[in-house]
Amino acid sequence: MHPAAEAASEPSNFPEANFSPMPRSVQPRIGGLVVARPGRVMSQDEALALFGLEGDAFAESLFARSGVRSRRLALTPEMSKTTLQQRTEHTEEQLLTMASEAVDQLKIDPSRIGTVISSTLWSLGGPSLAHRLVERYGLRPDTDKYHIVGVGCVSSVPLLRLAAQALAADPLRQVLVVAAECSSGLLTAVRADERTKIVGSALFADGCAAVLLSAGPGAGGPAVLATRVHQVPGSLDKVHIKVVGDESSMFMTRELPSIVDAHLGGVTDSFLAQQGLHPAAIRHWLVHPGGPGILEAAQRSLGLTREQLSASWDVLAQHGNMGTATSLYVLDRTQQQHTPRPGDLGLMITVGPGITIGHMLLRW
């Protein structure tokens, strides 16, 4: 049980504006969830060679300790030597390819989609991914479309939070959410002395997940009961994309696990207390696998075992950190491996730039 569970009934210090109970008249449900399998599977040894880091003791040790065994990257040796700008067209096409693979699996009815929300960590052009999906699938001309950029690893919670708000406004039509990440478009070859860049190169990967959110019990899948996001003050420089000259990289401070350790337990208690729940009521914990340090910090802060986060550890090992899409892979893995029973509660926890912690309460 969470070490702070006894305090869960205490009043919250966080503003109610950050808390979104879903209207009972419109019960959003995840009626469909699929993940894409882009690019080719790459071992960590292959990734070391791709980034020109073979033989570097620090890099080899970091890659071995990353918790990642394999991941998917569309990056080639030739592309790794080009700039973010030079590969933009290829990256945008890769994002559309991944998104289409995922949406094809959903087998959507174009006439029923009212809103499309897409998200990537970064974007350099337009029309957006959401616009292109509307065109590709022949959605109605009056389909609302939004493309969210820069939210990154925390994305799953705010994306479904926005989707639920769109569904409340038009409950007869579905909301399509597409979370796509092409780290191949951002990562470049690094010099062995640039250790902060090596961290990102050891973890990040390509991936895409698509969700169909519908109203009413007939939609199937877990219901989204409530969501909240919490931004840790003074943490803007702890996780970011860095573009300098011809090089680009993803940066995560080594302090990130300690920040998670310090804040996650209290913020989680506060969120659950607003639902009248104790941590012991949660049967399925879906924590963003940003890296082994983040998962270990979450276990300490929440008083959980590694087995309770097995889906998160499995996604990290087999797919790496796919930023925007990663937590939805954890949800997919949980449903496939743990077969939640009707009435089970799940808590999705995302951690991303900001540093922002997201919570989403689910009920199957």
CSV table of C-alpha atoms in Angstrom, one decimal:
chain,number,residue,atom,x,y,z
A,1,MET,CA,0.0,0.0,0.0
A,2,HIS,CA,1.1,3.6,-0.7
A,3,PRO,CA,3.0,4.8,2.4
A,4,ALA,CA,0.9,8.0,2.4
A,5,ALA,CA,-2.4,6.2,2.1
A,6,GLU,CA,-3.5,7.2,5.6
A,7,ALA,CA,-3.4,10.8,4.6
A,8,ALA,CA,-5.5,10.3,1.5
A,9,SER,CA,-8.7,11.7,3.1
A,10,GLU,CA,-7.1,15.0,4.0
A,11,PRO,CA,-8.1,18.1,2.1
A,12,SER,CA,-6.2,18.7,-1.1
A,13,ASN,CA,-3.9,21.8,-1.5
A,14,PHE,CA,-4.2,21.7,-5.2
A,15,PRO,CA,-6.7,23.9,-7.1
A,16,GLU,CA,-10.0,22.4,-8.2
A,17,ALA,CA,-9.4,23.9,-11.7
A,18,ASN,CA,-6.9,21.2,-12.4
A,19,PHE,CA,-9.3,18.4,-11.6
A,20,SER,CA,-11.8,17.1,-14.2
A,21,PRO,CA,-14.5,14.8,-13.1
A,22,MET,CA,-16.3,13.5,-16.1
A,23,PRO,CA,-20.0,14.4,-16.5
A,24,ARG,CA,-22.2,11.3,-15.6
A,25,SER,CA,-24.4,12.1,-18.6
A,26,VAL,CA,-21.4,11.7,-20.9
A,27,GLN,CA,-19.3,8.7,-19.8
A,28,PRO,CA,-16.3,8.7,-22.1
A,29,ARG,CA,-14.9,5.2,-22.8
A,30,ILE,CA,-11.9,4.0,-24.7
A,31,GLY,CA,-13.8,2.1,-27.3
A,32,GLY,CA,-10.7,1.2,-29.3
A,33,LEU,CA,-6.9,1.2,-28.6
A,34,VAL,CA,-4.2,0.1,-31.0
A,35,VAL,CA,-0.4,0.5,-31.3
A,36,ALA,CA,1.7,0.7,-34.4
A,37,ARG,CA,4.9,-1.3,-35.1
A,38,PRO,CA,7.0,1.2,-37.2
A,39,GLY,CA,10.4,0.9,-38.7
A,40,ARG,CA,12.7,-2.0,-37.8
A,41,VAL,CA,13.5,-3.6,-34.5
A,42,MET,CA,17.0,-2.5,-33.3
A,43,SER,CA,19.0,-3.9,-30.5
A,44,GLN,CA,21.0,-1.6,-28.2
A,45,ASP,CA,24.2,-2.9,-29.8
A,46,GLU,CA,22.9,-1.8,-33.2
A,47,ALA,CA,21.9,1.5,-31.8
A,48,LEU,CA,25.4,2.1,-30.4
A,49,ALA,CA,26.8,1.6,-33.8
A,50,LEU,CA,24.2,3.8,-35.4
A,51,PHE,CA,25.1,6.7,-33.2
A,52,GLY,CA,28.8,6.1,-33.6
A,53,LEU,CA,29.3,5.2,-29.9
A,54,GLU,CA,30.8,1.8,-30.1
A,55,GLY,CA,33.9,1.5,-27.9
A,56,ASP,CA,32.9,4.4,-25.6
A,57,ALA,CA,32.8,3.0,-22.1
A,58,PHE,CA,30.3,5.5,-20.7
A,59,ALA,CA,27.9,5.0,-23.6
A,60,GLU,CA,28.1,1.3,-23.6
A,61,SER,CA,27.4,1.2,-19.8
A,62,LEU,CA,24.5,3.7,-20.1
A,63,PHE,CA,22.9,1.7,-23.0
A,64,ALA,CA,23.2,-1.5,-21.0
A,65,ARG,CA,21.6,0.1,-17.9
A,66,SER,CA,18.8,1.9,-19.8
A,67,GLY,CA,16.3,-0.9,-19.3
A,68,VAL,CA,15.8,-1.0,-23.1
A,69,ARG,CA,16.6,-4.3,-24.9
A,70,SER,CA,15.1,-3.4,-28.3
A,71,ARG,CA,13.2,-0.5,-29.9
A,72,ARG,CA,12.0,0.6,-33.3
A,73,LEU,CA,13.8,3.4,-35.2
A,74,ALA,CA,13.5,4.4,-38.8
A,75,LEU,CA,16.8,6.1,-38.5
A,76,THR,CA,19.6,5.1,-40.9
A,77,PRO,CA,23.3,5.8,-40.7
A,78,GLU,CA,22.9,8.3,-43.6
A,79,MET,CA,20.0,10.1,-41.8
A,80,SER,CA,21.8,10.2,-38.5
A,81,LYS,CA,24.4,12.5,-40.1
A,82,THR,CA,21.7,15.0,-41.4
A,83,THR,CA,20.1,17.8,-39.5
A,84,LEU,CA,16.6,18.0,-38.0
A,85,GLN,CA,15.6,20.4,-40.8
A,86,GLN,CA,17.0,18.3,-43.6
A,87,ARG,CA,15.0,15.2,-42.6
A,88,THR,CA,11.7,17.1,-41.8
A,89,GLU,CA,9.9,15.8,-44.9
A,90,HIS,CA,10.9,12.3,-44.2
A,91,THR,CA,9.9,12.6,-40.6
A,92,GLU,CA,6.4,14.0,-41.4
A,93,GLU,CA,5.8,11.1,-43.8
A,94,GLN,CA,7.0,8.6,-41.2
A,95,LEU,CA,4.5,10.1,-38.7
A,96,LEU,CA,1.7,9.8,-41.2
A,97,THR,CA,2.7,6.2,-42.0
A,98,MET,CA,2.7,5.2,-38.3
A,99,ALA,CA,-0.6,7.0,-37.7
A,100,SER,CA,-2.2,5.3,-40.7
A,101,GLU,CA,-1.1,1.9,-39.5
A,102,ALA,CA,-2.7,2.5,-36.2
A,103,VAL,CA,-5.9,4.1,-37.5
A,104,ASP,CA,-6.3,1.3,-40.0
A,105,GLN,CA,-6.5,-1.2,-37.2
A,106,LEU,CA,-9.3,0.7,-35.5
A,107,LYS,CA,-11.5,0.3,-38.5
A,108,ILE,CA,-13.3,3.6,-37.9
A,109,ASP,CA,-16.6,4.7,-39.4
A,110,PRO,CA,-15.6,8.1,-40.9
A,111,SER,CA,-19.1,9.4,-40.6
A,112,ARG,CA,-19.0,9.0,-36.8
A,113,ILE,CA,-15.8,10.9,-36.1
A,114,GLY,CA,-16.5,14.4,-34.8
A,115,THR,CA,-13.0,15.4,-33.6
A,116,VAL,CA,-9.4,14.4,-34.4
A,117,ILE,CA,-6.7,15.2,-31.9
A,118,SER,CA,-3.1,14.4,-32.9
A,119,SER,CA,0.1,15.0,-30.9
A,120,THR,CA,3.8,14.9,-31.5
A,121,LEU,CA,6.7,16.1,-29.4
A,122,TRP,CA,7.7,18.5,-32.2
A,123,SER,CA,6.6,19.7,-35.6
A,124,LEU,CA,8.2,21.9,-38.2
A,125,GLY,CA,5.5,22.1,-40.9
A,126,GLY,CA,1.8,22.0,-41.9
A,127,PRO,CA,-0.8,20.9,-42.6
A,128,SER,CA,-0.8,19.2,-39.3
A,129,LEU,CA,-1.0,15.4,-38.8
A,130,ALA,CA,-4.7,15.9,-37.8
A,131,HIS,CA,-5.5,17.7,-41.0
A,132,ARG,CA,-3.8,14.9,-43.1
A,133,LEU,CA,-5.7,12.2,-41.2
A,134,VAL,CA,-9.0,13.9,-42.0
A,135,GLU,CA,-8.1,14.0,-45.6
A,136,ARG,CA,-6.8,10.4,-45.8
A,137,TYR,CA,-9.8,8.8,-44.2
A,138,GLY,CA,-12.4,11.0,-45.9
A,139,LEU,CA,-13.8,12.4,-42.6
A,140,ARG,CA,-16.6,14.9,-42.7
A,141,PRO,CA,-15.5,18.4,-43.7
A,142,ASP,CA,-16.9,19.8,-40.4
A,143,THR,CA,-14.6,17.5,-38.4
A,144,ASP,CA,-12.8,19.5,-35.6
A,145,LYS,CA,-9.1,18.9,-35.7
A,146,TYR,CA,-6.3,19.9,-33.3
A,147,HIS,CA,-2.6,19.2,-33.3
A,148,ILE,CA,-0.8,19.4,-29.9
A,149,VAL,CA,3.0,19.9,-30.0
A,150,GLY,CA,5.6,19.7,-27.2
A,151,VAL,CA,3.7,17.9,-24.5
A,152,GLY,CA,5.8,14.8,-24.9
A,153,CYS,CA,5.8,12.0,-22.4
A,154,VAL,CA,2.9,13.4,-20.3
A,155,SER,CA,0.7,13.5,-23.4
A,156,SER,CA,-1.7,10.6,-22.8
A,157,VAL,CA,-3.5,12.3,-19.9
A,158,PRO,CA,-4.0,15.8,-21.4
A,159,LEU,CA,-4.9,14.3,-24.8
A,160,LEU,CA,-7.7,12.1,-23.4
A,161,ARG,CA,-8.7,15.0,-21.1
A,162,LEU,CA,-9.2,17.2,-24.2
A,163,ALA,CA,-10.9,14.3,-26.0
A,164,ALA,CA,-13.4,13.9,-23.2
A,165,GLN,CA,-14.2,17.6,-23.3
A,166,ALA,CA,-14.8,17.4,-27.0
A,167,LEU,CA,-17.0,14.3,-26.5
A,168,ALA,CA,-19.1,16.2,-23.9
A,169,ALA,CA,-19.8,18.9,-26.4
A,170,ASP,CA,-20.8,16.4,-29.1
A,171,PRO,CA,-21.6,13.0,-27.4
A,172,LEU,CA,-23.1,11.4,-30.6
A,173,ARG,CA,-19.8,11.5,-32.5
A,174,GLN,CA,-16.5,9.8,-31.6
A,175,VAL,CA,-13.1,11.4,-30.9
A,176,LEU,CA,-10.0,10.0,-32.6
A,177,VAL,CA,-6.8,10.5,-30.7
A,178,VAL,CA,-3.5,9.8,-32.4
A,179,ALA,CA,-0.2,10.0,-30.3
A,180,ALA,CA,2.8,9.7,-32.6
A,181,GLU,CA,6.5,10.0,-32.0
A,182,CYS,CA,9.3,9.9,-34.5
A,183,SER,CA,12.5,10.2,-32.5
A,184,SER,CA,14.4,9.2,-35.6
A,185,GLY,CA,13.6,12.7,-36.9
A,186,LEU,CA,15.2,14.3,-33.8
A,187,LEU,CA,18.2,12.3,-32.7
A,188,THR,CA,21.5,12.9,-34.4
A,189,ALA,CA,24.9,11.3,-34.1
A,190,VAL,CA,26.6,12.4,-30.9
A,191,ARG,CA,30.2,13.0,-29.8
A,192,ALA,CA,31.3,10.7,-27.0
A,193,ASP,CA,32.0,13.7,-24.7
A,194,GLU,CA,28.4,15.0,-24.8
A,195,ARG,CA,26.9,12.8,-22.1
A,196,THR,CA,23.6,14.5,-21.9
A,197,LYS,CA,22.9,13.6,-25.5
A,198,ILE,CA,23.9,10.0,-25.0
A,199,VAL,CA,21.1,9.6,-22.4
A,200,GLY,CA,18.4,10.4,-25.0
A,201,SER,CA,20.1,8.3,-27.6
A,202,ALA,CA,20.0,5.3,-25.2
A,203,LEU,CA,16.2,5.6,-24.5
A,204,PHE,CA,14.1,7.1,-27.2
A,205,ALA,CA,12.3,5.4,-30.1
A,206,ASP,CA,9.6,5.6,-32.7
A,207,GLY,CA,6.0,4.7,-31.9
A,208,CYS,CA,2.4,5.5,-32.4
A,209,ALA,CA,-0.9,4.7,-30.6
A,210,ALA,CA,-4.5,5.6,-31.6
A,211,VAL,CA,-7.5,5.7,-29.3
A,212,LEU,CA,-11.2,6.0,-30.2
A,213,LEU,CA,-13.2,7.7,-27.4
A,214,SER,CA,-16.9,7.2,-27.4
A,215,ALA,CA,-19.8,8.0,-25.0
A,216,GLY,CA,-22.0,5.5,-23.3
A,217,PRO,CA,-21.6,1.9,-22.0
A,218,GLY,CA,-22.0,0.4,-25.4
A,219,ALA,CA,-18.5,1.7,-26.4
A,220,GLY,CA,-16.7,-1.0,-24.4
A,221,GLY,CA,-13.3,-0.5,-23.0
A,222,PRO,CA,-12.4,1.3,-19.8
A,223,ALA,CA,-14.3,4.5,-18.8
A,224,VAL,CA,-12.3,7.7,-18.1
A,225,LEU,CA,-13.5,8.7,-14.7
A,226,ALA,CA,-11.3,11.7,-14.0
A,227,THR,CA,-8.1,13.4,-15.1
A,228,ARG,CA,-5.6,16.0,-13.6
A,229,VAL,CA,-2.3,17.5,-14.5
A,230,HIS,CA,0.2,19.0,-12.1
A,231,GLN,CA,3.3,21.1,-13.1
A,232,VAL,CA,6.2,21.1,-10.7
A,233,PRO,CA,7.3,24.7,-10.2
A,234,GLY,CA,10.8,25.7,-11.3
A,235,SER,CA,11.3,22.6,-13.4
A,236,LEU,CA,11.1,23.9,-17.0
A,237,ASP,CA,14.8,23.3,-17.7
A,238,LYS,CA,14.8,19.7,-16.5
A,239,VAL,CA,13.4,18.0,-19.7
A,240,HIS,CA,13.6,19.6,-23.1
A,241,ILE,CA,14.5,19.3,-26.7
A,242,LYS,CA,17.8,21.0,-27.6
A,243,VAL,CA,18.5,22.3,-31.1
A,244,VAL,CA,21.9,23.9,-31.5
A,245,GLY,CA,23.3,24.6,-35.0
A,246,ASP,CA,23.1,21.4,-37.0
A,247,GLU,CA,22.6,19.1,-34.0
A,248,SER,CA,19.4,18.2,-32.1
A,249,SER,CA,18.9,16.0,-29.0
A,250,MET,CA,16.6,15.2,-26.1
A,251,PHE,CA,17.7,16.2,-22.7
A,252,MET,CA,16.6,14.7,-19.3
A,253,THR,CA,18.3,15.9,-16.2
A,254,ARG,CA,19.8,13.3,-13.9
A,255,GLU,CA,17.7,14.9,-11.1
A,256,LEU,CA,14.5,13.7,-12.8
A,257,PRO,CA,14.1,10.5,-10.6
A,258,SER,CA,14.6,12.4,-7.4
A,259,ILE,CA,12.0,15.0,-8.5
A,260,VAL,CA,9.6,12.1,-9.2
A,261,ASP,CA,10.4,10.5,-5.9
A,262,ALA,CA,9.8,13.8,-4.0
A,263,HIS,CA,6.5,14.8,-5.7
A,264,LEU,CA,4.7,11.8,-7.1
A,265,GLY,CA,3.4,10.3,-3.9
A,266,GLY,CA,1.8,13.5,-2.6
A,267,VAL,CA,0.3,14.5,-5.9
A,268,THR,CA,-1.2,11.0,-6.4
A,269,ASP,CA,-2.6,11.0,-2.9
A,270,SER,CA,-4.3,14.3,-3.6
A,271,PHE,CA,-5.8,13.1,-6.9
A,272,LEU,CA,-7.2,9.9,-5.4
A,273,ALA,CA,-8.5,11.6,-2.3
A,274,GLN,CA,-10.7,13.8,-4.6
A,275,GLN,CA,-12.2,10.6,-5.8
A,276,GLY,CA,-12.8,9.3,-2.3
A,277,LEU,CA,-10.2,6.6,-3.0
A,278,HIS,CA,-7.2,5.1,-1.2
A,279,PRO,CA,-4.2,3.7,-3.3
A,280,ALA,CA,-5.2,0.2,-2.3
A,281,ALA,CA,-8.3,0.6,-4.5
A,282,ILE,CA,-6.2,0.7,-7.6
A,283,ARG,CA,-5.7,-2.7,-9.2
A,284,HIS,CA,-3.7,-1.6,-12.3
A,285,TRP,CA,-0.9,0.9,-12.2
A,286,LEU,CA,0.1,2.3,-15.5
A,287,VAL,CA,3.2,4.5,-15.0
A,288,HIS,CA,5.0,6.1,-17.9
A,289,PRO,CA,8.3,4.2,-18.5
A,290,GLY,CA,10.5,7.2,-19.2
A,291,GLY,CA,13.6,5.2,-18.0
A,292,PRO,CA,14.6,2.8,-15.2
A,293,GLY,CA,15.3,5.7,-12.8
A,294,ILE,CA,11.7,7.1,-13.3
A,295,LEU,CA,10.1,3.7,-12.7
A,296,GLU,CA,12.2,2.9,-9.7
A,297,ALA,CA,11.4,6.4,-8.2
A,298,ALA,CA,7.7,5.7,-8.8
A,299,GLN,CA,7.9,2.4,-7.0
A,300,ARG,CA,9.5,4.1,-4.0
A,301,SER,CA,7.2,7.1,-4.0
A,302,LEU,CA,4.1,5.1,-4.4
A,303,GLY,CA,5.1,2.1,-2.3
A,304,LEU,CA,4.7,-0.3,-5.2
A,305,THR,CA,6.6,-3.5,-6.3
A,306,ARG,CA,8.2,-4.0,-9.6
A,307,GLU,CA,5.6,-6.7,-10.4
A,308,GLN,CA,2.9,-4.0,-10.0
A,309,LEU,CA,4.6,-2.0,-12.7
A,310,SER,CA,5.4,-5.0,-14.9
A,311,ALA,CA,3.6,-3.6,-17.9
A,312,SER,CA,5.6,-0.4,-17.8
A,313,TRP,CA,8.9,-2.3,-17.4
A,314,ASP,CA,8.0,-4.6,-20.3
A,315,VAL,CA,7.2,-1.6,-22.6
A,316,LEU,CA,10.5,0.0,-21.7
A,317,ALA,CA,12.4,-3.2,-22.5
A,318,GLN,CA,10.7,-4.0,-25.8
A,319,HIS,CA,9.9,-0.5,-27.2
A,320,GLY,CA,12.0,2.1,-25.3
A,321,ASN,CA,10.6,5.5,-24.5
A,322,MET,CA,8.4,6.6,-27.3
A,323,GLY,CA,7.5,9.9,-25.7
A,324,THR,CA,4.0,11.0,-26.6
A,325,ALA,CA,2.7,7.4,-27.3
A,326,THR,CA,4.4,5.4,-24.5
A,327,SER,CA,1.7,5.4,-21.8
A,328,LEU,CA,-0.9,4.2,-24.3
A,329,TYR,CA,1.5,1.2,-25.0
A,330,VAL,CA,1.4,0.5,-21.3
A,331,LEU,CA,-2.4,0.6,-21.3
A,332,ASP,CA,-2.4,-1.8,-24.3
A,333,ARG,CA,0.1,-4.1,-22.6
A,334,THR,CA,-2.0,-4.1,-19.4
A,335,GLN,CA,-5.2,-5.1,-21.3
A,336,GLN,CA,-3.4,-7.8,-23.2
A,337,GLN,CA,-1.5,-9.4,-20.3
A,338,HIS,CA,-3.5,-8.7,-17.2
A,339,THR,CA,-7.0,-8.9,-18.6
A,340,PRO,CA,-8.7,-6.3,-16.3
A,341,ARG,CA,-12.1,-7.5,-14.9
A,342,PRO,CA,-15.3,-5.4,-14.9
A,343,GLY,CA,-15.1,-2.9,-12.1
A,344,ASP,CA,-11.3,-2.9,-11.8
A,345,LEU,CA,-9.8,0.5,-11.3
A,346,GLY,CA,-6.6,1.6,-13.1
A,347,LEU,CA,-4.5,4.7,-12.6
A,348,MET,CA,-2.4,6.1,-15.5
A,349,ILE,CA,0.5,8.3,-14.4
A,350,THR,CA,2.5,10.2,-16.9
A,351,VAL,CA,5.6,12.3,-16.4
A,352,GLY,CA,6.9,14.7,-19.0
A,353,PRO,CA,8.3,18.1,-19.8
A,354,GLY,CA,7.4,20.9,-17.5
A,355,ILE,CA,8.0,18.8,-15.3
A,356,THR,CA,4.3,17.8,-15.5
A,357,ILE,CA,2.7,14.8,-13.8
A,358,GLY,CA,-0.6,13.6,-15.3
A,359,HIS,CA,-3.2,11.3,-13.6
A,360,MET,CA,-6.1,9.5,-15.3
A,361,LEU,CA,-8.5,7.3,-13.4
A,362,LEU,CA,-9.9,4.4,-15.4
A,363,ARG,CA,-12.6,1.8,-14.7
A,364,TRP,CA,-13.2,-1.3,-16.7
